[in-house]
């Protein structure tokens, strides 16, 4: 049996952020030394107890204090990010980690996060954005020029211009890409349907009160 961690994290809001991040890094180093196989790092913007707006930045730092543990975004909330940004950041992180990376994605989050980014949850906008975003991320990772026009995103991956030293280059370290996991909060989650359709990993949580 393999053991892993889910780092939301949870800290008292009055504590200095730098102090809690160092504490979390110490936890990563200790878990790695004990043989824990992976850690998933949350993403939140308006939760004072969970001060982790960028799991990628934390993971990049944690790579330096661990040797074998893998890290996953737990999760990247794709409706808050342009897919081209996510594709590049995760690919870069995958190279920094030499393959110790998972891409966890989801469309949830507290209502205050959603309000911050001006999204409409009533019309299912976060979930629709997730579907479009993950398809674009995978298309970008194919590395071939293409144009896209969808409900939420428009653009194109242009042809390379060698004489000007221009062109896409940030393919992931892992081939064809890092393993993908999708978060869902119930057995009937519509978001988890994509897991079965594409053979990805399901992610969920169990909160005890």
mmCIF file of C-alpha atoms in Angstrom, residues 42-185:
data_model
loop_
_atom_site.group_PDB
_atom_site.id
_atom_site.type_symbol
_atom_site.label_atom_id
_atom_site.label_comp_id
_atom_site.label_asym_id
_atom_site.label_seq_id
_atom_site.Cartn_x
_atom_site.Cartn_y
_atom_site.Cartn_z
ATOM 1 C CA UNK A 42 -4.705 22.603 -2.783
ATOM 2 C CA UNK A 43 -5.533 25.908 -4.446
ATOM 3 C CA UNK A 44 -7.612 28.580 -2.684
ATOM 4 C CA UNK A 45 -7.864 32.343 -2.944
ATOM 5 C CA UNK A 46 -10.339 33.589 -0.330
ATOM 6 C CA UNK A 47 -10.007 31.058 2.495
ATOM 7 C CA UNK A 48 -7.894 32.549 5.330
ATOM 8 C CA UNK A 49 -7.348 29.109 6.875
ATOM 9 C CA UNK A 50 -6.055 27.657 3.595
ATOM 10 C CA UNK A 51 -3.380 30.077 2.392
ATOM 11 C CA UNK A 52 -2.373 28.410 -0.870
ATOM 12 C CA UNK A 53 -3.200 30.506 -3.967
ATOM 13 C CA UNK A 54 -0.495 28.820 -6.076
ATOM 14 C CA UNK A 55 0.164 25.101 -5.606
ATOM 15 C CA UNK A 56 2.717 25.232 -8.440
ATOM 16 C CA UNK A 57 4.915 27.714 -6.579
ATOM 17 C CA UNK A 58 4.778 25.662 -3.391
ATOM 18 C CA UNK A 59 5.541 22.440 -5.270
ATOM 19 C CA UNK A 60 8.522 24.068 -6.993
ATOM 20 C CA UNK A 61 9.917 24.910 -3.562
ATOM 21 C CA UNK A 62 9.067 21.476 -2.138
ATOM 22 C CA UNK A 63 10.990 19.708 -4.894
ATOM 23 C CA UNK A 64 14.165 21.021 -3.309
ATOM 24 C CA UNK A 65 13.502 19.384 0.064
ATOM 25 C CA UNK A 66 12.330 15.983 -1.234
ATOM 26 C CA UNK A 67 13.983 13.163 -3.185
ATOM 27 C CA UNK A 68 11.363 10.699 -4.366
ATOM 28 C CA UNK A 69 7.901 12.027 -3.510
ATOM 29 C CA UNK A 70 5.611 12.995 -6.382
ATOM 30 C CA UNK A 71 3.468 16.126 -6.276
ATOM 31 C CA UNK A 72 0.095 16.949 -7.750
ATOM 32 C CA UNK A 73 -1.962 20.095 -7.944
ATOM 33 C CA UNK A 74 -4.881 19.264 -5.716
ATOM 34 C CA UNK A 75 -6.390 20.785 -7.684
ATOM 35 C CA UNK A 76 -5.737 23.398 -10.344
ATOM 36 C CA UNK A 77 -9.102 25.135 -10.633
ATOM 37 C CA UNK A 78 -9.101 25.529 -14.393
ATOM 38 C CA UNK A 79 -12.009 27.972 -14.524
ATOM 39 C CA UNK A 80 -9.743 30.548 -12.845
ATOM 40 C CA UNK A 81 -6.846 30.207 -15.312
ATOM 41 C CA UNK A 82 -6.236 30.442 -19.030
ATOM 42 C CA UNK A 83 -5.362 26.933 -20.263
ATOM 43 C CA UNK A 84 -2.234 28.184 -22.072
ATOM 44 C CA UNK A 85 -0.876 29.413 -18.734
ATOM 45 C CA UNK A 86 -1.603 26.081 -17.040
ATOM 46 C CA UNK A 87 -0.087 24.078 -19.907
ATOM 47 C CA UNK A 88 3.168 26.030 -19.702
ATOM 48 C CA UNK A 89 3.418 26.154 -15.902
ATOM 49 C CA UNK A 90 2.778 22.426 -15.452
ATOM 50 C CA UNK A 91 5.138 21.475 -18.286
ATOM 51 C CA UNK A 92 7.876 23.635 -16.767
ATOM 52 C CA UNK A 93 7.233 22.151 -13.323
ATOM 53 C CA UNK A 94 7.356 18.655 -14.820
ATOM 54 C CA UNK A 95 10.868 19.361 -16.112
ATOM 55 C CA UNK A 96 11.970 20.846 -12.793
ATOM 56 C CA UNK A 97 10.686 17.692 -11.076
ATOM 57 C CA UNK A 98 12.021 15.290 -13.731
ATOM 58 C CA UNK A 99 8.606 13.682 -13.932
ATOM 59 C CA UNK A 100 7.497 13.805 -10.287
ATOM 60 C CA UNK A 101 4.335 15.714 -11.217
ATOM 61 C CA UNK A 102 0.608 15.020 -11.542
ATOM 62 C CA UNK A 103 -1.905 17.489 -12.930
ATOM 63 C CA UNK A 104 -4.991 17.522 -10.736
ATOM 64 C CA UNK A 105 -7.908 19.571 -12.064
ATOM 65 C CA UNK A 106 -11.326 20.581 -10.782
ATOM 66 C CA UNK A 107 -14.157 23.074 -11.106
ATOM 67 C CA UNK A 108 -15.170 23.579 -7.471
ATOM 68 C CA UNK A 109 -14.167 26.085 -4.845
ATOM 69 C CA UNK A 110 -15.855 28.432 -2.386
ATOM 70 C CA UNK A 111 -18.382 30.966 -3.630
ATOM 71 C CA UNK A 112 -16.089 33.824 -2.610
ATOM 72 C CA UNK A 113 -13.398 32.540 -4.986
ATOM 73 C CA UNK A 114 -15.942 32.392 -7.783
ATOM 74 C CA UNK A 115 -17.086 35.938 -7.048
ATOM 75 C CA UNK A 116 -13.480 37.137 -7.097
ATOM 76 C CA UNK A 117 -13.110 35.909 -10.668
ATOM 77 C CA UNK A 118 -16.594 36.985 -11.740
ATOM 78 C CA UNK A 119 -17.894 33.575 -12.801
ATOM 79 C CA UNK A 120 -21.514 32.427 -12.936
ATOM 80 C CA UNK A 121 -21.990 29.168 -11.031
ATOM 81 C CA UNK A 122 -25.746 29.042 -11.684
ATOM 82 C CA UNK A 123 -25.212 28.346 -15.380
ATOM 83 C CA UNK A 124 -22.553 25.702 -14.795
ATOM 84 C CA UNK A 125 -19.815 27.977 -16.117
ATOM 85 C CA UNK A 126 -16.942 26.535 -14.011
ATOM 86 C CA UNK A 127 -17.567 22.981 -15.232
ATOM 87 C CA UNK A 128 -17.925 24.034 -18.866
ATOM 88 C CA UNK A 129 -14.698 26.008 -18.587
ATOM 89 C CA UNK A 130 -12.947 22.941 -17.154
ATOM 90 C CA UNK A 131 -13.990 20.773 -20.102
ATOM 91 C CA UNK A 132 -12.787 23.331 -22.633
ATOM 92 C CA UNK A 133 -9.590 24.111 -20.726
ATOM 93 C CA UNK A 134 -8.368 20.540 -20.328
ATOM 94 C CA UNK A 135 -8.938 19.838 -24.024
ATOM 95 C CA UNK A 136 -6.885 22.906 -24.911
ATOM 96 C CA UNK A 137 -4.103 21.975 -22.490
ATOM 97 C CA UNK A 138 -3.802 18.541 -24.083
ATOM 98 C CA UNK A 139 -3.904 20.048 -27.562
ATOM 99 C CA UNK A 140 -1.118 22.480 -26.648
ATOM 100 C CA UNK A 141 0.925 19.586 -25.287
ATOM 101 C CA UNK A 142 0.623 17.853 -28.663
ATOM 102 C CA UNK A 143 2.964 20.594 -29.842
ATOM 103 C CA UNK A 144 1.405 21.031 -33.286
ATOM 104 C CA UNK A 145 0.092 24.379 -34.573
ATOM 105 C CA UNK A 146 -3.682 24.759 -34.320
ATOM 106 C CA UNK A 147 -6.441 27.317 -34.008
ATOM 107 C CA UNK A 148 -9.214 27.181 -31.459
ATOM 108 C CA UNK A 149 -12.504 28.950 -31.027
ATOM 109 C CA UNK A 150 -14.862 27.921 -28.253
ATOM 110 C CA UNK A 151 -17.348 29.402 -25.831
ATOM 111 C CA UNK A 152 -14.696 30.702 -23.447
ATOM 112 C CA UNK A 153 -11.348 30.623 -25.262
ATOM 113 C CA UNK A 154 -10.092 31.769 -28.661
ATOM 114 C CA UNK A 155 -6.573 31.786 -30.041
ATOM 115 C CA UNK A 156 -4.029 29.739 -31.906
ATOM 116 C CA UNK A 157 -0.723 27.981 -31.445
ATOM 117 C CA UNK A 158 1.219 29.480 -34.357
ATOM 118 C CA UNK A 159 3.748 27.927 -36.676
ATOM 119 C CA UNK A 160 7.352 28.245 -35.575
ATOM 120 C CA UNK A 161 9.451 31.015 -37.127
ATOM 121 C CA UNK A 162 13.008 29.622 -36.867
ATOM 122 C CA UNK A 163 14.695 32.615 -38.478
ATOM 123 C CA UNK A 164 13.286 34.793 -35.689
ATOM 124 C CA UNK A 165 13.788 32.120 -33.029
ATOM 125 C CA UNK A 166 10.069 32.028 -32.292
ATOM 126 C CA UNK A 167 7.893 29.006 -31.652
ATOM 127 C CA UNK A 168 6.286 26.787 -29.036
ATOM 128 C CA UNK A 169 8.772 24.649 -27.109
ATOM 129 C CA UNK A 170 7.400 23.793 -23.650
ATOM 130 C CA UNK A 171 6.367 20.153 -23.977
ATOM 131 C CA UNK A 172 6.105 18.181 -20.705
ATOM 132 C CA UNK A 173 8.960 16.038 -19.410
ATOM 133 C CA UNK A 174 6.636 13.023 -19.115
ATOM 134 C CA UNK A 175 5.315 11.575 -22.355
ATOM 135 C CA UNK A 176 2.759 12.235 -23.576
ATOM 136 C CA UNK A 177 2.030 14.345 -20.470
ATOM 137 C CA UNK A 178 1.821 14.133 -16.661
ATOM 138 C CA UNK A 179 -0.893 11.822 -15.291
ATOM 139 C CA UNK A 180 -4.194 13.668 -14.910
ATOM 140 C CA UNK A 181 -6.580 13.474 -11.960
ATOM 141 C CA UNK A 182 -10.029 15.054 -11.649
ATOM 142 C CA UNK A 183 -11.746 16.116 -8.424
ATOM 143 C CA UNK A 184 -15.352 15.358 -7.570
ATOM 144 C CA UNK A 185 -17.300 15.780 -4.353
#
